[in-house]
Amino acid sequence: NTVHLIAFSIPIKKGKIECATRPNQDPLEATTGLVPLLGIDVWEHAYYVDYRNVRPDYVGAIWDVINWDTVEKRLIAAKK
């Protein structure tokens, strides 16, 4: 089973936000040059107990617990 990290990231050189995935918890910035703003762990261990292996329900619910203030601070820092 492959681990995927979904991250909305900002490429420092391009200055735009994009969505990127990385298998096996590979570091985003070191392997792509993208600065992580938000990551969602979608490997089974992250949601099996609460969501009984129903990944779409887990991903849908994640939006209710994201700390948007932290995401904003990361975006501001990445733009500098």
PDB file of N, CA and C in Angstrom:
ATOM      1  N   ASN A   1       0.849  -1.184   0.000  1.00  0.00           N
ATOM      2  CA  ASN A   1       0.000   0.000   0.000  1.00  0.00           C
ATOM      3  C   ASN A   1       0.890   1.240   0.000  1.00  0.00           C
ATOM      4  N   THR A   2       0.648   2.144  -0.889  1.00  0.00           N
ATOM      5  CA  THR A   2       1.448   3.356  -1.013  1.00  0.00           C
ATOM      6  C   THR A   2       0.856   4.469  -0.163  1.00  0.00           C
ATOM      7  N   VAL A   3       1.711   5.203   0.507  1.00  0.00           N
ATOM      8  CA  VAL A   3       1.291   6.355   1.292  1.00  0.00           C
ATOM      9  C   VAL A   3       1.317   7.569   0.380  1.00  0.00           C
ATOM     10  N   HIS A   4       0.248   8.319   0.369  1.00  0.00           N
ATOM     11  CA  HIS A   4       0.218   9.541  -0.423  1.00  0.00           C
ATOM     12  C   HIS A   4      -0.027  10.729   0.494  1.00  0.00           C
ATOM     13  N   LEU A   5       0.697  11.762   0.261  1.00  0.00           N
ATOM     14  CA  LEU A   5       0.488  13.034   0.943  1.00  0.00           C
ATOM     15  C   LEU A   5      -0.059  13.986  -0.093  1.00  0.00           C
ATOM     16  N   ILE A   6      -1.212  14.544   0.179  1.00  0.00           N
ATOM     17  CA  ILE A   6      -1.774  15.552  -0.706  1.00  0.00           C
ATOM     18  C   ILE A   6      -1.460  16.892  -0.081  1.00  0.00           C
ATOM     19  N   ALA A   7      -0.812  17.752  -0.827  1.00  0.00           N
ATOM     20  CA  ALA A   7      -0.422  19.046  -0.270  1.00  0.00           C
ATOM     21  C   ALA A   7      -0.712  20.155  -1.256  1.00  0.00           C
ATOM     22  N   PHE A   8      -1.354  21.162  -0.792  1.00  0.00           N
ATOM     23  CA  PHE A   8      -1.494  22.375  -1.579  1.00  0.00           C
ATOM     24  C   PHE A   8      -0.214  23.156  -1.322  1.00  0.00           C
ATOM     25  N   SER A   9       0.514  23.428  -2.354  1.00  0.00           N
ATOM     26  CA  SER A   9       1.856  23.956  -2.182  1.00  0.00           C
ATOM     27  C   SER A   9       2.103  25.141  -3.081  1.00  0.00           C
ATOM     28  N   ILE A  10       3.107  25.903  -2.716  1.00  0.00           N
ATOM     29  CA  ILE A  10       3.482  27.054  -3.530  1.00  0.00           C
ATOM     30  C   ILE A  10       4.903  26.854  -4.051  1.00  0.00           C
ATOM     31  N   PRO A  11       5.075  26.796  -5.370  1.00  0.00           N
ATOM     32  CA  PRO A  11       6.429  26.746  -5.906  1.00  0.00           C
ATOM     33  C   PRO A  11       7.071  28.126  -5.723  1.00  0.00           C
ATOM     34  N   ILE A  12       8.164  28.171  -5.018  1.00  0.00           N
ATOM     35  CA  ILE A  12       8.787  29.448  -4.683  1.00  0.00           C
ATOM     36  C   ILE A  12       9.124  30.252  -5.945  1.00  0.00           C
ATOM     37  N   LYS A  13       9.619  29.595  -6.961  1.00  0.00           N
ATOM     38  CA  LYS A  13      10.043  30.313  -8.168  1.00  0.00           C
ATOM     39  C   LYS A  13       8.857  30.800  -8.993  1.00  0.00           C
ATOM     40  N   LYS A  14       7.776  30.063  -9.011  1.00  0.00           N
ATOM     41  CA  LYS A  14       6.631  30.412  -9.853  1.00  0.00           C
ATOM     42  C   LYS A  14       5.636  31.327  -9.152  1.00  0.00           C
ATOM     43  N   GLY A  15       5.543  31.245  -7.817  1.00  0.00           N
ATOM     44  CA  GLY A  15       4.645  32.109  -7.069  1.00  0.00           C
ATOM     45  C   GLY A  15       3.174  31.794  -7.233  1.00  0.00           C
ATOM     46  N   LYS A  16       2.838  30.541  -7.533  1.00  0.00           N
ATOM     47  CA  LYS A  16       1.437  30.165  -7.639  1.00  0.00           C
ATOM     48  C   LYS A  16       1.184  28.915  -6.812  1.00  0.00           C
ATOM     49  N   ILE A  17      -0.045  28.718  -6.432  1.00  0.00           N
ATOM     50  CA  ILE A  17      -0.409  27.557  -5.618  1.00  0.00           C
ATOM     51  C   ILE A  17      -0.782  26.405  -6.533  1.00  0.00           C
ATOM     52  N   GLU A  18      -0.339  25.217  -6.166  1.00  0.00           N
ATOM     53  CA  GLU A  18      -0.707  24.021  -6.912  1.00  0.00           C
ATOM     54  C   GLU A  18      -0.887  22.855  -5.953  1.00  0.00           C
ATOM     55  N   CYS A  19      -1.525  21.822  -6.422  1.00  0.00           N
ATOM     56  CA  CYS A  19      -1.756  20.614  -5.636  1.00  0.00           C
ATOM     57  C   CYS A  19      -0.732  19.571  -6.069  1.00  0.00           C
ATOM     58  N   ALA A  20      -0.110  18.909  -5.105  1.00  0.00           N
ATOM     59  CA  ALA A  20       0.896  17.897  -5.415  1.00  0.00           C
ATOM     60  C   ALA A  20       0.671  16.678  -4.536  1.00  0.00           C
ATOM     61  N   THR A  21       1.018  15.514  -5.040  1.00  0.00           N
ATOM     62  CA  THR A  21       0.969  14.289  -4.241  1.00  0.00           C
ATOM     63  C   THR A  21       2.363  13.689  -4.212  1.00  0.00           C
ATOM     64  N   ARG A  22       2.681  13.020  -3.111  1.00  0.00           N
ATOM     65  CA  ARG A  22       3.964  12.356  -2.965  1.00  0.00           C
ATOM     66  C   ARG A  22       3.722  10.973  -2.412  1.00  0.00           C
ATOM     67  N   PRO A  23       4.277   9.939  -3.023  1.00  0.00           N
ATOM     68  CA  PRO A  23       4.136   8.592  -2.489  1.00  0.00           C
ATOM     69  C   PRO A  23       5.099   8.360  -1.326  1.00  0.00           C
ATOM     70  N   ASN A  24       4.744   7.451  -0.465  1.00  0.00           N
ATOM     71  CA  ASN A  24       5.635   6.970   0.592  1.00  0.00           C
ATOM     72  C   ASN A  24       6.161   8.049   1.527  1.00  0.00           C
ATOM     73  N   GLN A  25       5.389   9.062   1.767  1.00  0.00           N
ATOM     74  CA  GLN A  25       5.751  10.167   2.654  1.00  0.00           C
ATOM     75  C   GLN A  25       7.052  10.847   2.247  1.00  0.00           C
ATOM     76  N   ASP A  26       7.341  10.870   0.943  1.00  0.00           N
ATOM     77  CA  ASP A  26       8.527  11.570   0.460  1.00  0.00           C
ATOM     78  C   ASP A  26       8.388  13.055   0.789  1.00  0.00           C
ATOM     79  N   PRO A  27       9.473  13.697   1.188  1.00  0.00           N
ATOM     80  CA  PRO A  27       9.394  15.122   1.542  1.00  0.00           C
ATOM     81  C   PRO A  27       9.094  15.974   0.312  1.00  0.00           C
ATOM     82  N   LEU A  28       8.133  16.821   0.423  1.00  0.00           N
ATOM     83  CA  LEU A  28       7.678  17.622  -0.706  1.00  0.00           C
ATOM     84  C   LEU A  28       8.717  18.639  -1.150  1.00  0.00           C
ATOM     85  N   GLU A  29       9.213  19.427  -0.222  1.00  0.00           N
ATOM     86  CA  GLU A  29      10.138  20.502  -0.593  1.00  0.00           C
ATOM     87  C   GLU A  29      11.460  19.944  -1.120  1.00  0.00           C
ATOM     88  N   ALA A  30      11.978  18.928  -0.475  1.00  0.00           N
ATOM     89  CA  ALA A  30      13.275  18.371  -0.882  1.00  0.00           C
ATOM     90  C   ALA A  30      13.213  17.673  -2.240  1.00  0.00           C
ATOM     91  N   THR A  31      12.078  17.103  -2.592  1.00  0.00           N
ATOM     92  CA  THR A  31      11.983  16.346  -3.839  1.00  0.00           C
ATOM     93  C   THR A  31      11.371  17.136  -4.990  1.00  0.00           C
ATOM     94  N   THR A  32      10.648  18.218  -4.691  1.00  0.00           N
ATOM     95  CA  THR A  32       9.960  18.959  -5.757  1.00  0.00           C
ATOM     96  C   THR A  32      10.243  20.460  -5.733  1.00  0.00           C
ATOM     97  N   GLY A  33      10.746  20.968  -4.621  1.00  0.00           N
ATOM     98  CA  GLY A  33      10.937  22.405  -4.480  1.00  0.00           C
ATOM     99  C   GLY A  33       9.676  23.135  -4.056  1.00  0.00           C
ATOM    100  N   LEU A  34       8.597  22.394  -3.808  1.00  0.00           N
ATOM    101  CA  LEU A  34       7.335  22.992  -3.362  1.00  0.00           C
ATOM    102  C   LEU A  34       7.329  23.142  -1.849  1.00  0.00           C
ATOM    103  N   VAL A  35       6.803  24.242  -1.375  1.00  0.00           N
ATOM    104  CA  VAL A  35       6.702  24.498   0.066  1.00  0.00           C
ATOM    105  C   VAL A  35       5.313  24.056   0.528  1.00  0.00           C
ATOM    106  N   PRO A  36       5.230  23.078   1.443  1.00  0.00           N
ATOM    107  CA  PRO A  36       3.916  22.589   1.882  1.00  0.00           C
ATOM    108  C   PRO A  36       3.127  23.649   2.644  1.00  0.00           C
ATOM    109  N   LEU A  37       1.869  23.805   2.282  1.00  0.00           N
ATOM    110  CA  LEU A  37       0.957  24.691   3.002  1.00  0.00           C
ATOM    111  C   LEU A  37      -0.041  23.882   3.816  1.00  0.00           C
ATOM    112  N   LEU A  38      -0.472  22.759   3.257  1.00  0.00           N
ATOM    113  CA  LEU A  38      -1.492  21.918   3.878  1.00  0.00           C
ATOM    114  C   LEU A  38      -1.276  20.495   3.403  1.00  0.00           C
ATOM    115  N   GLY A  39      -1.231  19.568   4.320  1.00  0.00           N
ATOM    116  CA  GLY A  39      -1.063  18.162   3.960  1.00  0.00           C
ATOM    117  C   GLY A  39      -2.192  17.322   4.513  1.00  0.00           C
ATOM    118  N   ILE A  40      -2.596  16.327   3.756  1.00  0.00           N
ATOM    119  CA  ILE A  40      -3.622  15.386   4.204  1.00  0.00           C
ATOM    120  C   ILE A  40      -3.057  13.983   4.041  1.00  0.00           C
ATOM    121  N   ASP A  41      -2.963  13.258   5.132  1.00  0.00           N
ATOM    122  CA  ASP A  41      -2.470  11.882   5.105  1.00  0.00           C
ATOM    123  C   ASP A  41      -3.638  10.986   4.694  1.00  0.00           C
ATOM    124  N   VAL A  42      -3.540  10.366   3.539  1.00  0.00           N
ATOM    125  CA  VAL A  42      -4.634   9.511   3.075  1.00  0.00           C
ATOM    126  C   VAL A  42      -4.242   8.032   3.067  1.00  0.00           C
ATOM    127  N   TRP A  43      -3.268   7.684   3.880  1.00  0.00           N
ATOM    128  CA  TRP A  43      -2.954   6.278   4.049  1.00  0.00           C
ATOM    129  C   TRP A  43      -3.965   5.691   5.024  1.00  0.00           C
ATOM    130  N   GLU A  44      -4.280   4.439   4.863  1.00  0.00           N
ATOM    131  CA  GLU A  44      -5.335   3.780   5.628  1.00  0.00           C
ATOM    132  C   GLU A  44      -5.220   3.977   7.151  1.00  0.00           C
ATOM    133  N   HIS A  45      -4.017   3.989   7.704  1.00  0.00           N
ATOM    134  CA  HIS A  45      -3.859   4.117   9.156  1.00  0.00           C
ATOM    135  C   HIS A  45      -4.438   5.427   9.688  1.00  0.00           C
ATOM    136  N   ALA A  46      -4.533   6.438   8.836  1.00  0.00           N
ATOM    137  CA  ALA A  46      -5.002   7.754   9.274  1.00  0.00           C
ATOM    138  C   ALA A  46      -6.501   7.788   9.536  1.00  0.00           C
ATOM    139  N   TYR A  47      -7.259   6.900   8.930  1.00  0.00           N
ATOM    140  CA  TYR A  47      -8.724   7.023   9.021  1.00  0.00           C
ATOM    141  C   TYR A  47      -9.463   5.722   9.286  1.00  0.00           C
ATOM    142  N   TYR A  48      -8.776   4.597   9.356  1.00  0.00           N
ATOM    143  CA  TYR A  48      -9.481   3.318   9.439  1.00  0.00           C
ATOM    144  C   TYR A  48     -10.407   3.221  10.655  1.00  0.00           C
ATOM    145  N   VAL A  49      -9.939   3.580  11.827  1.00  0.00           N
ATOM    146  CA  VAL A  49     -10.737   3.412  13.047  1.00  0.00           C
ATOM    147  C   VAL A  49     -12.006   4.259  13.010  1.00  0.00           C
ATOM    148  N   ASP A  50     -11.879   5.535  12.665  1.00  0.00           N
ATOM    149  CA  ASP A  50     -13.037   6.429  12.675  1.00  0.00           C
ATOM    150  C   ASP A  50     -13.921   6.309  11.446  1.00  0.00           C
ATOM    151  N   TYR A  51     -13.335   5.971  10.304  1.00  0.00           N
ATOM    152  CA  TYR A  51     -14.099   5.996   9.051  1.00  0.00           C
ATOM    153  C   TYR A  51     -14.235   4.632   8.393  1.00  0.00           C
ATOM    154  N   ARG A  52     -13.798   3.598   9.079  1.00  0.00           N
ATOM    155  CA  ARG A  52     -13.941   2.219   8.607  1.00  0.00           C
ATOM    156  C   ARG A  52     -13.519   2.049   7.152  1.00  0.00           C
ATOM    157  N   ASN A  53     -12.370   2.638   6.860  1.00  0.00           N
ATOM    158  CA  ASN A  53     -11.764   2.486   5.542  1.00  0.00           C
ATOM    159  C   ASN A  53     -12.561   3.145   4.416  1.00  0.00           C
ATOM    160  N   VAL A  54     -13.354   4.149   4.734  1.00  0.00           N
ATOM    161  CA  VAL A  54     -14.103   4.892   3.719  1.00  0.00           C
ATOM    162  C   VAL A  54     -13.377   6.224   3.499  1.00  0.00           C
ATOM    163  N   ARG A  55     -12.380   6.175   2.645  1.00  0.00           N
ATOM    164  CA  ARG A  55     -11.510   7.331   2.409  1.00  0.00           C
ATOM    165  C   ARG A  55     -12.280   8.595   2.009  1.00  0.00           C
ATOM    166  N   PRO A  56     -13.278   8.525   1.120  1.00  0.00           N
ATOM    167  CA  PRO A  56     -13.981   9.762   0.742  1.00  0.00           C
ATOM    168  C   PRO A  56     -14.631  10.482   1.930  1.00  0.00           C
ATOM    169  N   ASP A  57     -15.150   9.726   2.893  1.00  0.00           N
ATOM    170  CA  ASP A  57     -15.742  10.360   4.071  1.00  0.00           C
ATOM    171  C   ASP A  57     -14.675  11.059   4.908  1.00  0.00           C
ATOM    172  N   TYR A  58     -13.520  10.416   5.045  1.00  0.00           N
ATOM    173  CA  TYR A  58     -12.405  11.011   5.793  1.00  0.00           C
ATOM    174  C   TYR A  58     -11.939  12.309   5.132  1.00  0.00           C
ATOM    175  N   VAL A  59     -11.729  12.269   3.829  1.00  0.00           N
ATOM    176  CA  VAL A  59     -11.254  13.456   3.117  1.00  0.00           C
ATOM    177  C   VAL A  59     -12.303  14.564   3.181  1.00  0.00           C
ATOM    178  N   GLY A  60     -13.578  14.214   3.091  1.00  0.00           N
ATOM    179  CA  GLY A  60     -14.635  15.222   3.198  1.00  0.00           C
ATOM    180  C   GLY A  60     -14.674  15.883   4.564  1.00  0.00           C
ATOM    181  N   ALA A  61     -14.410  15.116   5.607  1.00  0.00           N
ATOM    182  CA  ALA A  61     -14.473  15.639   6.974  1.00  0.00           C
ATOM    183  C   ALA A  61     -13.226  16.443   7.351  1.00  0.00           C
ATOM    184  N   ILE A  62     -12.130  16.218   6.660  1.00  0.00           N
ATOM    185  CA  ILE A  62     -10.881  16.892   7.027  1.00  0.00           C
ATOM    186  C   ILE A  62     -11.011  18.410   6.926  1.00  0.00           C
ATOM    187  N   TRP A  63     -11.871  18.876   6.033  1.00  0.00           N
ATOM    188  CA  TRP A  63     -12.033  20.322   5.840  1.00  0.00           C
ATOM    189  C   TRP A  63     -12.605  21.009   7.078  1.00  0.00           C
ATOM    190  N   ASP A  64     -13.248  20.245   7.949  1.00  0.00           N
ATOM    191  CA  ASP A  64     -13.825  20.822   9.163  1.00  0.00           C
ATOM    192  C   ASP A  64     -12.801  21.010  10.283  1.00  0.00           C
ATOM    193  N   VAL A  65     -11.627  20.417  10.150  1.00  0.00           N
ATOM    194  CA  VAL A  65     -10.645  20.489  11.232  1.00  0.00           C
ATOM    195  C   VAL A  65      -9.341  21.179  10.829  1.00  0.00           C
ATOM    196  N   ILE A  66      -9.252  21.642   9.609  1.00  0.00           N
ATOM    197  CA  ILE A  66      -8.041  22.329   9.160  1.00  0.00           C
ATOM    198  C   ILE A  66      -7.913  23.668   9.882  1.00  0.00           C
ATOM    199  N   ASN A  67      -6.722  23.950  10.353  1.00  0.00           N
ATOM    200  CA  ASN A  67      -6.435  25.232  10.992  1.00  0.00           C
ATOM    201  C   ASN A  67      -6.028  26.206   9.887  1.00  0.00           C
ATOM    202  N   TRP A  68      -7.000  26.965   9.390  1.00  0.00           N
ATOM    203  CA  TRP A  68      -6.755  27.859   8.264  1.00  0.00           C
ATOM    204  C   TRP A  68      -5.825  29.010   8.617  1.00  0.00           C
ATOM    205  N   ASP A  69      -5.753  29.389   9.884  1.00  0.00           N
ATOM    206  CA  ASP A  69      -4.802  30.427  10.301  1.00  0.00           C
ATOM    207  C   ASP A  69      -3.364  29.955  10.075  1.00  0.00           C
ATOM    208  N   THR A  70      -3.115  28.693  10.377  1.00  0.00           N
ATOM    209  CA  THR A  70      -1.782  28.122  10.164  1.00  0.00           C
ATOM    210  C   THR A  70      -1.461  28.045   8.681  1.00  0.00           C
ATOM    211  N   VAL A  71      -2.421  27.620   7.884  1.00  0.00           N
ATOM    212  CA  VAL A  71      -2.212  27.548   6.432  1.00  0.00           C
ATOM    213  C   VAL A  71      -1.894  28.944   5.880  1.00  0.00           C
ATOM    214  N   GLU A  72      -2.619  29.941   6.349  1.00  0.00           N
ATOM    215  CA  GLU A  72      -2.379  31.309   5.895  1.00  0.00           C
ATOM    216  C   GLU A  72      -0.971  31.775   6.266  1.00  0.00           C
ATOM    217  N   LYS A  73      -0.538  31.472   7.495  1.00  0.00           N
ATOM    218  CA  LYS A  73       0.808  31.862   7.932  1.00  0.00           C
ATOM    219  C   LYS A  73       1.874  31.194   7.068  1.00  0.00           C
ATOM    220  N   ARG A  74       1.661  29.931   6.720  1.00  0.00           N
ATOM    221  CA  ARG A  74       2.612  29.237   5.844  1.00  0.00           C
ATOM    222  C   ARG A  74       2.655  29.869   4.455  1.00  0.00           C
ATOM    223  N   LEU A  75       1.495  30.273   3.947  1.00  0.00           N
ATOM    224  CA  LEU A  75       1.439  30.917   2.639  1.00  0.00           C
ATOM    225  C   LEU A  75       2.191  32.246   2.657  1.00  0.00           C
ATOM    226  N   ILE A  76       1.952  33.035   3.676  1.00  0.00           N
ATOM    227  CA  ILE A  76       2.624  34.334   3.795  1.00  0.00           C
ATOM    228  C   ILE A  76       4.133  34.141   3.888  1.00  0.00           C
ATOM    229  N   ALA A  77       4.563  33.171   4.698  1.00  0.00           N
ATOM    230  CA  ALA A  77       5.997  32.905   4.856  1.00  0.00           C
ATOM    231  C   ALA A  77       6.626  32.402   3.553  1.00  0.00           C
ATOM    232  N   ALA A  78       5.880  31.587   2.811  1.00  0.00           N
ATOM    233  CA  ALA A  78       6.405  31.036   1.559  1.00  0.00           C
ATOM    234  C   ALA A  78       6.550  32.100   0.480  1.00  0.00           C
ATOM    235  N   LYS A  79       5.739  33.128   0.554  1.00  0.00           N
ATOM    236  CA  LYS A  79       5.784  34.192  -0.461  1.00  0.00           C
ATOM    237  C   LYS A  79       6.962  35.140  -0.260  1.00  0.00           C
ATOM    238  N   LYS A  80       7.553  35.132   0.938  1.00  0.00           N
ATOM    239  CA  LYS A  80       8.660  36.068   1.232  1.00  0.00           C
ATOM    240  C   LYS A  80       9.937  35.654   0.537  1.00  0.00           C
TER     241      LYS A  80
END
